[in-house]
Amino acid sequence: MKRLFVLPLIVFGYTLQAQQLKDTFPVLELDPVTIIGSRANLIPGAGQYIGSKTLAKMNQPNINNVLRTIPGVNIRDEEGFGLRPNIGLRGTPVNRSAKITLMEDGVLIAPAPYADPAAYYFPTFLRMQGVEVLKGSSQIKYGPYTVGGAVNLISTDIPTSFKGFAQLSVGSFGTNQQRVWVGDSQQNFDYVFEVNRMASNGFKQLDNGGNTGFERRDLMAKLRWHTNSTAKIQQSLMMKIVSLSENGNESYLGLTYEDYKANPLRRYAATQKDLLDMKHNHISLLHTVRPTKNIIIHTTAYYSNTFRDWGRVNTIGGQSINNILGNPTQFANPYQIMTGQANGSIDFQSAARTYISNGIQSNAQFSYANGEVKHKWQIGVRVHADQADRYATRSNYAMTNGTMILNNVGVKGNQENQIRNAQAIASYINYDIEYKGLKISPGVRYERIEFDFQNFGNNDNGRLGAGLRSATNTMSIVLPGIGFNYAFKNGSDLFAGIHKGFSPPGMPSVNSTSQAKVETAINYELGYRYDQNGLHIQAAAFLNDYENILGSDNMSAGGLGTGDQFNAGNATIKGIELSAAYNFLEMKNTNLKLPVQIAYTYTNASFRETFRNGGGDWGSGIITKGDLIPFITPHLFTASVGFETSKFNTLLVARYVGATRTRPGQGTLIVPDNNVTYNNVNALKGFLIVDLSANYQFTKILTAFSTINNLTNNNAVVANLPNGYRPNMPIGFTLGLKANF
């Protein structure tokens, strides 16, 4: 690797609260990993936090099912287990979660968040004790993607005294999971070690048999040193290590509608060699110091390396997959090869990519008060570098009596051979002034990014540079914003904000006539919160007024896979978010609880000018002013009802995803049907999924749990991307045990 990567520093506006680990020695653990935590009702913007108690009741290893309980979150399912979520916030594109800021414990987690942000790696959700979603003007501190918002995953924390946890479960489709962690806090040294494994045979049914599941192994360790309670300056140093490996028998290829109706769980014979091989390693050092009573500084140095090679069928019988899916009658012979009924040629493409992301991030917070006026300054900086080294290699197989036999091994890089580099400096300053119930929070963020794109061409396996085409681009931007929050004495508050949102433009094009500009939007928000007597309500209206919205070309979204971004001009995304929760037995003198919760999102997203689309996720051709932006679901609704006693709890969750347009346009929605060709479909039907979970505590140590996912066994088309129709997981059962010791 010829590029020099510097270790960086980003700033995070954490509220840092000293934590008493034992009566004899206080330790400086100041919540450096959370964005909002329990302070969701205090920020000048819409934020939600789901903690460990709620996650324990849900028993959901699939983050998609958890995030759908939060308004403003749009998700497209893919493989059914939530291993690679497609998440959008407030109308941002969902594909590979590439347009939101993804973090674990306050550190960017996408494999290359600037150079190649598609999140093919996503942390194992089983080892998370909480998840936070931040939207609105208070996200100035959490870039680089600040149009929609940020998602922060909170990993298992170091316990305050010796503690351990073990979980074991088995379920449908050969799915099984094991999790163990143990930790302790001593006078100067604390630790937690965690091991996770999850595996499944998969719920899809491969022609002629075969495994369609996965196996994922995940290790995490946190080691922390801290000063004695008598030290004049309190400080701590924590090292965190994560190592993950995954083998997934997953495919990009879905089904024709006729085959979906016959068996929605079918997988074609041509996908029998499809395999995802992924490895991820991460290390970080977090230093926390309180030089004075009113100043706290967090500094994190981090490094991660991610390798992913996703091999999959590319063309069949000389025809593209989309041609075959669009007209299986016209391309009858390639279709029969795809299903293993005829012999023929299959081109198979592996996409090996190595990502490096590293940096140093630091935040200083200074708080003081003048009488009734409280002040808090937060200043941060991040120096970051990341790289994506991409090889795509096409080989040839012969489908012979339903079995794929390797004919010709392609030369490495014969389809893609490039390096993408990005270096960035980000900084911000945020000021909170609070008087009685009013808080005003102005702030400004600055981003400076250098992109370097090197395309060696498909014939230069050794990267000697004979056909090298390269391009560079440097951009900088200032992003101001301000938020307001007024807290009434009755437990309610109003919040509002305006800020300039931003997304990086991606790699520069070697064709200087088609450069992508930065994506910017002026974002407005107005909301109301109420939290009193067990009733929690949050309502928000938002408007994202794009000065330039970017489209992209990703194979995972039905494009060619170049990763290029292109300008789409003005666009408007607006909507309403509503969430409410209430325990109907809150006022009763009883141990019984009957919690009810709802979350609703309405989103309207449209292009505001006519332009010729450059291809990729939105297709090609003319997009007309007023056309709706695809893959943004207008209506999302989740409702849950629970019943709890001192030893038992159960939770029923219903998730409704409304009809979703899959192509830009206006007017009538055309959904998959018997007499509708694949290429004429412009939308997917809405669907409802119901999940049920229960926990029973036998002793203080041992708890049994069970889940039923998709209780009504609803067969819904959840996506028609990347290629063909894809099903949701059918009804599935899980039984397990948890032990706290």
mmCIF file of C-alpha atoms in Angstrom, residues 82-378:
data_model
loop_
_atom_site.group_PDB
_atom_site.id
_atom_site.type_symbol
_atom_site.label_atom_id
_atom_site.label_comp_id
_atom_site.label_asym_id
_atom_site.label_seq_id
_atom_site.Cartn_x
_atom_site.Cartn_y
_atom_site.Cartn_z
ATOM 1 C CA GLY A 82 -30.236 -8.119 9.133
ATOM 2 C CA LEU A 83 -26.540 -8.810 8.610
ATOM 3 C CA ARG A 84 -26.165 -6.001 6.055
ATOM 4 C CA PRO A 85 -28.915 -3.478 6.787
ATOM 5 C CA ASN A 86 -30.026 -0.945 4.204
ATOM 6 C CA ILE A 87 -30.889 2.069 6.371
ATOM 7 C CA GLY A 88 -32.031 5.550 5.448
ATOM 8 C CA LEU A 89 -33.041 8.429 7.711
ATOM 9 C CA ARG A 90 -35.588 11.048 6.750
ATOM 10 C CA GLY A 91 -35.633 10.098 3.104
ATOM 11 C CA THR A 92 -31.935 9.466 2.461
ATOM 12 C CA PRO A 93 -31.223 6.500 0.151
ATOM 13 C CA VAL A 94 -31.316 3.185 1.961
ATOM 14 C CA ASN A 95 -28.824 1.290 -0.166
ATOM 15 C CA ARG A 96 -26.027 -0.154 2.007
ATOM 16 C CA SER A 97 -26.681 2.612 4.580
ATOM 17 C CA ALA A 98 -24.272 4.744 2.564
ATOM 18 C CA LYS A 99 -25.921 8.136 3.247
ATOM 19 C CA ILE A 100 -26.057 8.091 7.038
ATOM 20 C CA THR A 101 -23.308 8.373 9.640
ATOM 21 C CA LEU A 102 -22.807 4.897 11.106
ATOM 22 C CA MET A 103 -20.894 4.545 14.372
ATOM 23 C CA GLU A 104 -20.049 2.019 17.038
ATOM 24 C CA ASP A 105 -19.240 3.555 20.405
ATOM 25 C CA GLY A 106 -18.868 6.926 18.713
ATOM 26 C CA VAL A 107 -16.369 5.770 16.036
ATOM 27 C CA LEU A 108 -17.151 5.568 12.303
ATOM 28 C CA ILE A 109 -17.747 1.921 11.335
ATOM 29 C CA ALA A 110 -18.371 1.865 7.584
ATOM 30 C CA PRO A 111 -15.377 0.133 5.944
ATOM 31 C CA ALA A 112 -14.351 3.331 4.105
ATOM 32 C CA PRO A 113 -16.833 6.058 5.100
ATOM 33 C CA TYR A 114 -15.443 8.694 2.743
ATOM 34 C CA ALA A 115 -13.851 6.799 -0.152
ATOM 35 C CA ASP A 116 -16.382 3.963 -0.505
ATOM 36 C CA PRO A 117 -19.146 4.299 2.108
ATOM 37 C CA ALA A 118 -21.315 1.267 1.263
ATOM 38 C CA ALA A 119 -21.556 -0.612 4.580
ATOM 39 C CA TYR A 120 -20.948 -4.201 3.498
ATOM 40 C CA TYR A 121 -19.588 -4.708 6.994
ATOM 41 C CA PHE A 122 -22.052 -4.083 9.804
ATOM 42 C CA PRO A 123 -21.318 -4.962 13.442
ATOM 43 C CA THR A 124 -22.933 -7.981 15.052
ATOM 44 C CA PHE A 125 -26.060 -6.574 16.644
ATOM 45 C CA LEU A 126 -26.185 -9.362 19.236
ATOM 46 C CA ARG A 127 -23.324 -7.770 21.173
ATOM 47 C CA MET A 128 -24.967 -4.348 21.412
ATOM 48 C CA GLN A 129 -26.526 -3.100 24.624
ATOM 49 C CA GLY A 130 -28.141 -0.087 22.992
ATOM 50 C CA VAL A 131 -28.764 1.806 19.765
ATOM 51 C CA GLU A 132 -29.209 5.537 19.232
ATOM 52 C CA VAL A 133 -30.705 7.423 16.293
ATOM 53 C CA LEU A 134 -30.109 11.143 15.979
ATOM 54 C CA LYS A 135 -31.888 13.429 13.506
ATOM 55 C CA GLY A 136 -32.183 17.180 13.178
ATOM 56 C CA SER A 137 -29.945 20.152 13.854
ATOM 57 C CA SER A 138 -28.126 18.628 16.840
ATOM 58 C CA GLN A 139 -26.226 16.279 14.530
ATOM 59 C CA ILE A 140 -23.689 18.935 13.498
ATOM 60 C CA LYS A 141 -21.170 17.045 15.647
ATOM 61 C CA TYR A 142 -21.709 13.690 13.960
ATOM 62 C CA GLY A 143 -20.665 13.860 10.295
ATOM 63 C CA PRO A 144 -19.772 13.408 7.587
ATOM 64 C CA TYR A 145 -23.338 12.487 6.532
ATOM 65 C CA THR A 146 -25.538 15.131 8.127
ATOM 66 C CA VAL A 147 -28.601 15.377 5.865
ATOM 67 C CA GLY A 148 -30.491 12.427 7.328
ATOM 68 C CA GLY A 149 -28.833 11.634 10.628
ATOM 69 C CA ALA A 150 -26.663 9.238 12.578
ATOM 70 C CA VAL A 151 -26.981 5.739 14.021
ATOM 71 C CA ASN A 152 -24.710 4.860 16.932
ATOM 72 C CA LEU A 153 -24.438 1.286 18.208
ATOM 73 C CA ILE A 154 -23.367 0.860 21.830
ATOM 74 C CA SER A 155 -21.373 -2.288 22.551
ATOM 75 C CA THR A 156 -21.248 -4.177 25.835
ATOM 76 C CA ASP A 157 -19.938 -1.886 28.531
ATOM 77 C CA ILE A 158 -17.450 -2.784 31.242
ATOM 78 C CA PRO A 159 -19.491 -3.676 34.356
ATOM 79 C CA THR A 160 -18.951 -1.885 37.668
ATOM 80 C CA SER A 161 -18.151 -5.154 39.462
ATOM 81 C CA PHE A 162 -17.545 -8.753 38.458
ATOM 82 C CA LYS A 163 -20.346 -9.871 36.182
ATOM 83 C CA GLY A 164 -20.954 -12.333 33.377
ATOM 84 C CA PHE A 165 -23.632 -13.167 30.852
ATOM 85 C CA ALA A 166 -24.312 -16.203 28.670
ATOM 86 C CA GLN A 167 -26.980 -16.763 26.040
ATOM 87 C CA LEU A 168 -27.784 -19.826 23.977
ATOM 88 C CA SER A 169 -30.579 -20.282 21.459
ATOM 89 C CA VAL A 170 -31.726 -22.644 18.712
ATOM 90 C CA GLY A 171 -34.420 -22.115 16.148
ATOM 91 C CA SER A 172 -35.920 -22.677 12.737
ATOM 92 C CA PHE A 173 -33.746 -23.224 9.657
ATOM 93 C CA GLY A 174 -30.941 -24.576 11.824
ATOM 94 C CA THR A 175 -30.364 -21.110 13.259
ATOM 95 C CA ASN A 176 -28.326 -21.116 16.458
ATOM 96 C CA GLN A 177 -26.584 -18.484 18.504
ATOM 97 C CA GLN A 178 -24.114 -18.426 21.395
ATOM 98 C CA ARG A 179 -22.980 -15.398 23.347
ATOM 99 C CA VAL A 180 -20.759 -15.126 26.428
ATOM 100 C CA TRP A 181 -19.193 -12.117 28.100
ATOM 101 C CA VAL A 182 -17.459 -11.562 31.398
ATOM 102 C CA GLY A 183 -16.086 -8.368 32.935
ATOM 103 C CA ASP A 184 -14.966 -6.678 36.114
ATOM 104 C CA SER A 185 -13.755 -3.341 37.486
ATOM 105 C CA GLN A 186 -10.779 -3.272 39.831
ATOM 106 C CA GLN A 187 -8.949 -0.450 41.566
ATOM 107 C CA ASN A 188 -6.965 0.622 38.496
ATOM 108 C CA PHE A 189 -7.824 -1.942 35.839
ATOM 109 C CA ASP A 190 -11.165 -2.916 34.261
ATOM 110 C CA TYR A 191 -12.075 -5.302 31.470
ATOM 111 C CA VAL A 192 -14.782 -7.069 29.513
ATOM 112 C CA PHE A 193 -14.312 -9.976 27.074
ATOM 113 C CA GLU A 194 -17.078 -11.126 24.754
ATOM 114 C CA VAL A 195 -17.541 -13.990 22.272
ATOM 115 C CA ASN A 196 -20.445 -14.234 19.817
ATOM 116 C CA ARG A 197 -21.345 -16.819 17.236
ATOM 117 C CA MET A 198 -24.443 -16.963 15.056
ATOM 118 C CA ALA A 199 -25.105 -19.454 12.283
ATOM 119 C CA SER A 200 -27.981 -20.708 10.158
ATOM 120 C CA ASN A 201 -28.650 -23.112 7.301
ATOM 121 C CA GLY A 202 -30.790 -20.380 5.729
ATOM 122 C CA PHE A 203 -34.483 -20.344 4.887
ATOM 123 C CA LYS A 204 -34.115 -20.276 1.106
ATOM 124 C CA GLN A 205 -34.263 -23.496 -0.879
ATOM 125 C CA LEU A 206 -31.520 -23.964 -3.443
ATOM 126 C CA ASP A 207 -32.311 -25.973 -6.575
ATOM 127 C CA ASN A 208 -30.795 -29.450 -6.096
ATOM 128 C CA GLY A 209 -30.174 -28.675 -2.417
ATOM 129 C CA GLY A 210 -27.458 -26.848 -0.552
ATOM 130 C CA ASN A 211 -26.821 -24.450 2.326
ATOM 131 C CA THR A 212 -28.190 -20.919 1.913
ATOM 132 C CA GLY A 213 -27.217 -19.716 5.386
ATOM 133 C CA PHE A 214 -24.173 -18.250 7.051
ATOM 134 C CA GLU A 215 -21.814 -18.444 9.985
ATOM 135 C CA ARG A 216 -20.575 -15.337 11.777
ATOM 136 C CA ARG A 217 -18.045 -15.251 14.633
ATOM 137 C CA ASP A 218 -17.311 -12.119 16.607
ATOM 138 C CA LEU A 219 -14.799 -11.400 19.380
ATOM 139 C CA MET A 220 -14.580 -8.197 21.402
ATOM 140 C CA ALA A 221 -12.383 -7.058 24.291
ATOM 141 C CA LYS A 222 -12.165 -3.835 26.284
ATOM 142 C CA LEU A 223 -9.260 -3.166 28.645
ATOM 143 C CA ARG A 224 -9.205 0.003 30.693
ATOM 144 C CA TRP A 225 -6.686 1.608 33.041
ATOM 145 C CA HIS A 226 -7.679 4.543 35.232
ATOM 146 C CA THR A 227 -6.180 6.678 37.959
ATOM 147 C CA ASN A 228 -6.873 6.353 41.675
ATOM 148 C CA SER A 229 -9.646 8.415 43.176
ATOM 149 C CA THR A 230 -7.013 10.510 44.984
ATOM 150 C CA ALA A 231 -5.290 11.583 41.778
ATOM 151 C CA LYS A 232 -5.384 15.327 41.195
ATOM 152 C CA ILE A 233 -6.178 14.820 37.512
ATOM 153 C CA GLN A 234 -8.608 11.988 36.779
ATOM 154 C CA GLN A 235 -8.014 10.102 33.549
ATOM 155 C CA SER A 236 -8.443 6.716 31.901
ATOM 156 C CA LEU A 237 -7.138 4.839 28.863
ATOM 157 C CA MET A 238 -9.225 2.110 27.229
ATOM 158 C CA MET A 239 -8.249 -0.239 24.433
ATOM 159 C CA LYS A 240 -10.998 -1.893 22.421
ATOM 160 C CA ILE A 241 -10.429 -4.812 20.025
ATOM 161 C CA VAL A 242 -12.971 -6.372 17.642
ATOM 162 C CA SER A 243 -12.400 -9.309 15.302
ATOM 163 C CA LEU A 244 -15.110 -10.715 13.021
ATOM 164 C CA SER A 245 -15.300 -13.391 10.347
ATOM 165 C CA GLU A 246 -18.275 -14.406 8.242
ATOM 166 C CA ASN A 247 -18.993 -16.911 5.505
ATOM 167 C CA GLY A 248 -22.376 -16.359 3.912
ATOM 168 C CA ASN A 249 -23.980 -18.419 1.169
ATOM 169 C CA GLU A 250 -25.841 -15.350 -0.028
ATOM 170 C CA SER A 251 -26.737 -14.259 -3.554
ATOM 171 C CA TYR A 252 -27.655 -11.081 -5.398
ATOM 172 C CA LEU A 253 -30.075 -13.055 -7.584
ATOM 173 C CA GLY A 254 -33.768 -13.161 -6.707
ATOM 174 C CA LEU A 255 -36.704 -14.681 -8.611
ATOM 175 C CA THR A 256 -39.116 -13.999 -11.441
ATOM 176 C CA TYR A 257 -42.622 -13.246 -10.239
ATOM 177 C CA GLU A 258 -43.960 -16.543 -11.588
ATOM 178 C CA ASP A 259 -41.314 -18.488 -9.669
ATOM 179 C CA TYR A 260 -41.889 -16.340 -6.600
ATOM 180 C CA LYS A 261 -45.582 -17.253 -6.596
ATOM 181 C CA ALA A 262 -44.770 -20.935 -6.951
ATOM 182 C CA ASN A 263 -42.179 -20.884 -4.142
ATOM 183 C CA PRO A 264 -41.003 -17.559 -2.676
ATOM 184 C CA LEU A 265 -38.144 -19.320 -0.858
ATOM 185 C CA ARG A 266 -36.600 -20.804 -4.001
ATOM 186 C CA ARG A 267 -33.043 -20.038 -5.108
ATOM 187 C CA TYR A 268 -31.889 -20.828 -8.617
ATOM 188 C CA ALA A 269 -29.252 -23.441 -9.368
ATOM 189 C CA ALA A 270 -27.027 -20.744 -10.898
ATOM 190 C CA THR A 271 -26.439 -19.293 -7.403
ATOM 191 C CA GLN A 272 -24.972 -22.495 -5.930
ATOM 192 C CA LYS A 273 -21.425 -21.043 -5.886
ATOM 193 C CA ASP A 274 -22.399 -17.602 -4.587
ATOM 194 C CA LEU A 275 -20.462 -16.865 -1.418
ATOM 195 C CA LEU A 276 -19.571 -13.886 0.747
ATOM 196 C CA ASP A 277 -16.233 -14.111 2.562
ATOM 197 C CA MET A 278 -15.704 -11.288 5.042
ATOM 198 C CA LYS A 279 -13.171 -10.472 7.746
ATOM 199 C CA HIS A 280 -13.028 -7.369 9.917
ATOM 200 C CA ASN A 281 -10.519 -6.250 12.545
ATOM 201 C CA HIS A 282 -10.672 -3.097 14.621
ATOM 202 C CA ILE A 283 -8.572 -1.571 17.375
ATOM 203 C CA SER A 284 -9.041 1.730 19.152
ATOM 204 C CA LEU A 285 -7.549 3.620 22.099
ATOM 205 C CA LEU A 286 -9.750 6.008 24.040
ATOM 206 C CA HIS A 287 -8.135 8.472 26.407
ATOM 207 C CA THR A 288 -10.353 10.480 28.752
ATOM 208 C CA VAL A 289 -9.059 13.219 31.021
ATOM 209 C CA ARG A 290 -10.603 15.858 33.265
ATOM 210 C CA PRO A 291 -7.847 18.481 33.725
ATOM 211 C CA THR A 292 -10.224 20.717 35.707
ATOM 212 C CA LYS A 293 -13.675 20.296 37.190
ATOM 213 C CA ASN A 294 -15.362 21.928 34.185
ATOM 214 C CA ILE A 295 -13.289 20.522 31.322
ATOM 215 C CA ILE A 296 -13.376 17.015 29.882
ATOM 216 C CA ILE A 297 -11.401 15.822 26.873
ATOM 217 C CA HIS A 298 -11.903 12.567 24.958
ATOM 218 C CA THR A 299 -9.380 11.425 22.364
ATOM 219 C CA THR A 300 -9.755 8.247 20.317
ATOM 220 C CA ALA A 301 -7.255 6.763 17.884
ATOM 221 C CA TYR A 302 -8.725 3.989 15.733
ATOM 222 C CA TYR A 303 -7.771 1.596 12.959
ATOM 223 C CA SER A 304 -9.845 -0.968 11.089
ATOM 224 C CA ASN A 305 -9.187 -3.367 8.244
ATOM 225 C CA THR A 306 -12.030 -5.055 6.374
ATOM 226 C CA PHE A 307 -11.799 -7.660 3.624
ATOM 227 C CA ARG A 308 -14.847 -8.712 1.676
ATOM 228 C CA ASP A 309 -15.050 -10.954 -1.396
ATOM 229 C CA TRP A 310 -18.556 -11.546 -2.682
ATOM 230 C CA GLY A 311 -18.534 -14.070 -5.503
ATOM 231 C CA ARG A 312 -21.784 -14.372 -7.461
ATOM 232 C CA VAL A 313 -23.336 -15.265 -10.776
ATOM 233 C CA ASN A 314 -23.038 -12.430 -13.300
ATOM 234 C CA THR A 315 -24.295 -13.453 -16.753
ATOM 235 C CA ILE A 316 -25.971 -16.649 -17.910
ATOM 236 C CA GLY A 317 -25.863 -18.032 -21.435
ATOM 237 C CA GLY A 318 -24.416 -14.732 -22.624
ATOM 238 C CA GLN A 319 -27.354 -12.730 -21.251
ATOM 239 C CA SER A 320 -27.546 -10.313 -18.352
ATOM 240 C CA ILE A 321 -29.618 -11.374 -15.383
ATOM 241 C CA ASN A 322 -31.985 -8.436 -15.827
ATOM 242 C CA ASN A 323 -32.655 -9.479 -19.445
ATOM 243 C CA ILE A 324 -33.566 -12.977 -18.313
ATOM 244 C CA LEU A 325 -35.752 -11.784 -15.444
ATOM 245 C CA GLY A 326 -37.424 -9.233 -17.706
ATOM 246 C CA ASN A 327 -38.436 -11.774 -20.324
ATOM 247 C CA PRO A 328 -37.781 -15.429 -19.389
ATOM 248 C CA THR A 329 -39.817 -16.566 -22.404
ATOM 249 C CA GLN A 330 -37.702 -14.668 -24.930
ATOM 250 C CA PHE A 331 -34.520 -15.843 -23.191
ATOM 251 C CA ALA A 332 -35.767 -19.356 -22.564
ATOM 252 C CA ASN A 333 -32.408 -21.110 -22.889
ATOM 253 C CA PRO A 334 -30.528 -18.800 -20.461
ATOM 254 C CA TYR A 335 -33.475 -19.158 -18.072
ATOM 255 C CA GLN A 336 -33.217 -22.945 -18.213
ATOM 256 C CA ILE A 337 -29.467 -22.725 -17.595
ATOM 257 C CA MET A 338 -30.182 -20.469 -14.607
ATOM 258 C CA THR A 339 -32.572 -23.042 -13.164
ATOM 259 C CA GLY A 340 -30.265 -25.993 -13.919
ATOM 260 C CA GLN A 341 -32.608 -27.513 -16.493
ATOM 261 C CA ALA A 342 -30.212 -26.975 -19.393
ATOM 262 C CA ASN A 343 -26.463 -27.058 -19.843
ATOM 263 C CA GLY A 344 -24.617 -23.878 -20.717
ATOM 264 C CA SER A 345 -22.148 -21.170 -19.808
ATOM 265 C CA ILE A 346 -22.246 -19.013 -16.655
ATOM 266 C CA ASP A 347 -19.969 -16.070 -16.005
ATOM 267 C CA PHE A 348 -19.152 -15.762 -12.318
ATOM 268 C CA GLN A 349 -17.708 -12.620 -10.777
ATOM 269 C CA SER A 350 -15.880 -12.255 -7.486
ATOM 270 C CA ALA A 351 -15.568 -8.775 -6.031
ATOM 271 C CA ALA A 352 -12.619 -8.705 -3.654
ATOM 272 C CA ARG A 353 -12.245 -5.464 -1.741
ATOM 273 C CA THR A 354 -9.882 -4.501 1.048
ATOM 274 C CA TYR A 355 -10.791 -1.480 3.121
ATOM 275 C CA ILE A 356 -8.673 0.485 5.583
ATOM 276 C CA SER A 357 -10.070 3.181 7.842
ATOM 277 C CA ASN A 358 -8.058 4.966 10.489
ATOM 278 C CA GLY A 359 -7.939 8.235 12.303
ATOM 279 C CA ILE A 360 -7.784 10.202 15.497
ATOM 280 C CA GLN A 361 -10.738 12.070 16.931
ATOM 281 C CA SER A 362 -10.915 14.399 19.902
ATOM 282 C CA ASN A 363 -13.549 16.375 21.748
ATOM 283 C CA ALA A 364 -13.134 18.974 24.451
ATOM 284 C CA GLN A 365 -16.121 20.055 26.522
ATOM 285 C CA PHE A 366 -16.182 23.067 28.811
ATOM 286 C CA SER A 367 -19.182 23.767 31.068
ATOM 287 C CA TYR A 368 -19.829 26.628 33.469
ATOM 288 C CA ALA A 369 -22.662 28.722 34.863
ATOM 289 C CA ASN A 370 -23.303 32.402 35.522
ATOM 290 C CA GLY A 371 -26.125 32.450 37.997
ATOM 291 C CA GLU A 372 -29.133 30.860 36.294
ATOM 292 C CA VAL A 373 -27.438 30.895 32.892
ATOM 293 C CA LYS A 374 -25.646 27.676 31.964
ATOM 294 C CA HIS A 375 -23.033 27.453 29.226
ATOM 295 C CA LYS A 376 -21.463 24.493 27.476
ATOM 296 C CA TRP A 377 -18.857 24.629 24.726
ATOM 297 C CA GLN A 378 -17.927 21.586 22.669
#
